[in-house]
Every structure is written in structure tokens, then in C-alpha cells.
Coordinates of N, CA and C in Angstrom, one line a residue:
X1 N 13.0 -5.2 -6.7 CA 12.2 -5.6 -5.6 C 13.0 -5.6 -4.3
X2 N 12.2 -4.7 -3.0 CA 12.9 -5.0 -1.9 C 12.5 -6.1 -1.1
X3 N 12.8 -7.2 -1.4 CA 12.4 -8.7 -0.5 C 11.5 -8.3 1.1
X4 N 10.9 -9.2 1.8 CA 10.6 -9.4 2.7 C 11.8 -9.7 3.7
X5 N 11.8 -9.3 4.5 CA 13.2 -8.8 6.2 C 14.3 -7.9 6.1
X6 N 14.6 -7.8 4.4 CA 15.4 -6.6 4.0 C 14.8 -5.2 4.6
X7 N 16.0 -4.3 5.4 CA 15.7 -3.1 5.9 C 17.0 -2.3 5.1
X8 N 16.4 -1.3 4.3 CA 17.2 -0.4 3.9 C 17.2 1.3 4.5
X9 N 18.4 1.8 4.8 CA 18.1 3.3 5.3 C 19.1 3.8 4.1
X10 N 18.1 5.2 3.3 CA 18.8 6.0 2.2 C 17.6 6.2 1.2
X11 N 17.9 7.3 0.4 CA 17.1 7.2 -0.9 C 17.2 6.7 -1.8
X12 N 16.1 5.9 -2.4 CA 16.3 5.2 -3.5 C 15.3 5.5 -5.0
X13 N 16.0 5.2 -6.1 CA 15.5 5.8 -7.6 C 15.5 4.8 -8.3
X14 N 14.4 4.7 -8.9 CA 14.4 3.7 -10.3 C 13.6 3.9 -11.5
X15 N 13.1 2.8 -12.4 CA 12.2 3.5 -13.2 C 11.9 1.9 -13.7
X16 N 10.5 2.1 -14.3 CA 9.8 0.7 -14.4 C 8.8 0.3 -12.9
X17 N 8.9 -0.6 -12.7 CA 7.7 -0.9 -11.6 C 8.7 -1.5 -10.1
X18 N 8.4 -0.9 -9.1 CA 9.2 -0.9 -7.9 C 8.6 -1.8 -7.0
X19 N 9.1 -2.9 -6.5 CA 7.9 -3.5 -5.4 C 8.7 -3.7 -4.3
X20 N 8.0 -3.1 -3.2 CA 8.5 -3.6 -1.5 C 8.0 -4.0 -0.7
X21 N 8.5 -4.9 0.0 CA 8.0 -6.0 0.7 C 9.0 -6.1 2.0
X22 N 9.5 -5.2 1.8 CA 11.0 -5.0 3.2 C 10.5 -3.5 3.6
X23 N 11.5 -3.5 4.8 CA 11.4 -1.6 5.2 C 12.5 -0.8 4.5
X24 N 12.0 0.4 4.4 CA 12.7 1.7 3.8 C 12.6 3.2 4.5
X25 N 13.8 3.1 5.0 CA 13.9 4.3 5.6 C 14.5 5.6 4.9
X26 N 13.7 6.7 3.8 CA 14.2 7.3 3.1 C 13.3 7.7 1.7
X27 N 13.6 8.3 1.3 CA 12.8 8.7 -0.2 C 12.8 7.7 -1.3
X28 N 11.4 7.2 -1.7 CA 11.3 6.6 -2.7 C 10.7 6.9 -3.9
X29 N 11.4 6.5 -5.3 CA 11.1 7.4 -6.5 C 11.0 6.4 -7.4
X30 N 10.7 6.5 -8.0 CA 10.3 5.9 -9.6 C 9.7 6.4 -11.0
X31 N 10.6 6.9 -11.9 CA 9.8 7.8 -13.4 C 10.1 7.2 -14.4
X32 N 9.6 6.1 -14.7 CA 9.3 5.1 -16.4 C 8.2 5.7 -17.2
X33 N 8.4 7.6 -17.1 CA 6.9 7.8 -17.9 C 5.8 7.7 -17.4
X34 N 4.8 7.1 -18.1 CA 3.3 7.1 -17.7 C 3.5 5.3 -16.9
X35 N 4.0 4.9 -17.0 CA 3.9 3.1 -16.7 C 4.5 3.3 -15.2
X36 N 5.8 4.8 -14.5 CA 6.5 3.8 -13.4 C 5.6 3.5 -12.2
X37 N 5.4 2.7 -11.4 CA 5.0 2.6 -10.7 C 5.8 2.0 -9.4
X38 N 5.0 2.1 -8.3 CA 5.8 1.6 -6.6 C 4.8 1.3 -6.2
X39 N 4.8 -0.4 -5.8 CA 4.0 -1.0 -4.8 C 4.2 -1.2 -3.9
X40 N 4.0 -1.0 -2.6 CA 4.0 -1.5 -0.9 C 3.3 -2.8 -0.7
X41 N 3.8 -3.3 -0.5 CA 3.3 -4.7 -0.7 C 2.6 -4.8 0.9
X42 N 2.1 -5.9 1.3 CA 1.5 -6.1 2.5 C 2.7 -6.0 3.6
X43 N 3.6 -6.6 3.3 CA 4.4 -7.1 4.7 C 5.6 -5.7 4.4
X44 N 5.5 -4.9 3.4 CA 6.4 -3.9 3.4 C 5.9 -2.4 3.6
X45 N 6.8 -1.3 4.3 CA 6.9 -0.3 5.1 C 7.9 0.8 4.8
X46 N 7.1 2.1 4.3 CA 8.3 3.1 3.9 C 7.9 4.0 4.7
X47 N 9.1 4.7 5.5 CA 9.0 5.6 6.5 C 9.9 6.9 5.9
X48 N 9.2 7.8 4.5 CA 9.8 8.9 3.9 C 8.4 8.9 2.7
X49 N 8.7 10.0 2.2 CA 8.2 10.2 1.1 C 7.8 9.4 -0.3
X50 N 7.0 9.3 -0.6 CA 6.9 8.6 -2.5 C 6.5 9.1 -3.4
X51 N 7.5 9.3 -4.6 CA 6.7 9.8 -5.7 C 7.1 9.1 -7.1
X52 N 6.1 8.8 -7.2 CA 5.5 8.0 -9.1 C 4.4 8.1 -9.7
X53 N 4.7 7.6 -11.0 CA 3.4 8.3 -11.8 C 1.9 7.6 -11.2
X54 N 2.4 6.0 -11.0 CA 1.1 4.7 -10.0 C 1.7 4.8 -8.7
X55 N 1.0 4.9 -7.5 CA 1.6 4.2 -6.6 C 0.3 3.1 -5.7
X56 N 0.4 2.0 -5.3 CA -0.3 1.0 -4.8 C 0.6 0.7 -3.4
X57 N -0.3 1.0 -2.1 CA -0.1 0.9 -0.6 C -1.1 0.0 -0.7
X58 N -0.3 -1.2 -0.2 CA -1.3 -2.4 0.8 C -0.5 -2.5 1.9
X59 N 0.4 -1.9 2.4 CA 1.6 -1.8 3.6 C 1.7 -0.5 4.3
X60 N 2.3 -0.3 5.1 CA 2.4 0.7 5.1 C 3.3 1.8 5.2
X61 N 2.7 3.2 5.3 CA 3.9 4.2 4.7 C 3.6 5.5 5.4
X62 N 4.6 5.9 6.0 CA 5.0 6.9 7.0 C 5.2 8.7 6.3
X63 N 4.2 9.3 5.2 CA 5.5 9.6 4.7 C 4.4 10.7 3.7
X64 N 4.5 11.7 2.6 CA 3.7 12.4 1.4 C 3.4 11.4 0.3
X65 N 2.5 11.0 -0.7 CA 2.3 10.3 -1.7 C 2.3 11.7 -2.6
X66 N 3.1 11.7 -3.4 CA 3.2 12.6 -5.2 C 3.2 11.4 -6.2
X67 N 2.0 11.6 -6.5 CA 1.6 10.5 -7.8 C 1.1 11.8 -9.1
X68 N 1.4 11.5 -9.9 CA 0.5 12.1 -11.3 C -0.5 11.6 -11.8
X69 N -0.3 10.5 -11.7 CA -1.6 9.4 -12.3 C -2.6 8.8 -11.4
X70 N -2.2 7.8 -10.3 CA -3.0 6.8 -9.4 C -2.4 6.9 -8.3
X71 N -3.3 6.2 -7.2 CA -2.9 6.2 -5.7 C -3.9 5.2 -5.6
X72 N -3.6 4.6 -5.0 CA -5.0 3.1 -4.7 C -4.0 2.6 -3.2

């Protein structure tokens, strides 16, 4: 989880379910299979790219969505 007033600049990778609620300046990834997923939470902002199998924007995002599965 990237907390709420956290600002990160770089790319970042994980796997399992990603949630941000801070800014990110940089590419964000996530591949847990069919389950990884990346949420933008309301109060959080990615200004690069995202790609996961789910991805859920309630924030916002500057950037390409590459999902395989969902986009909501």
C-alpha cells in the first residue's frame, strides 16, 4: 500500500493486490496471475503507465491502462 501524502518517483512491481492512495510518478505493475490487481484509490494519483490483470481508478491517472482482465 502507498499511504495517503506518500509521493514516490520510479517504477514500481509487485504481485498480489496493489493499493494507492499517495502519488506515483513512474510505471506501475502488478502479475499475481489471474487475481493481481492495482487500485487508485480516491485520494491517490499515478502519473505513468499501469499494467495488471484488474485494475480499479477511483483517483486519478496520467498515463496507458494494460489490463487483461478488468478496468473499472
Amino acid at each position: 500500500m502507498i499511504g495517503a501524502g506518500l509521493r514516490l518517483e520510479g517504477n514500481i512491481a509487485g504481485t498480489g493486490v496493489m493499493r494507492i492512495l499517495g502519488e506515483i510518478h513512474g510505471e506501475v505493475s502488478c502479475d499475481a496471475g489471474a487475481s493481481g490487481t492495482i487500485v487508485v484509490g480516491e485520494s491517490g494519483s499515478v502519473s505513468g503507465a499501469i499494467q495488471a490483470p484488474h485494475i480499479i481508478v477511483g483517483g486519478r491517472v496520467i498515463g496507458p491502462l494494460d489490463s487483461s482482465r478488468s478496468i473499472e
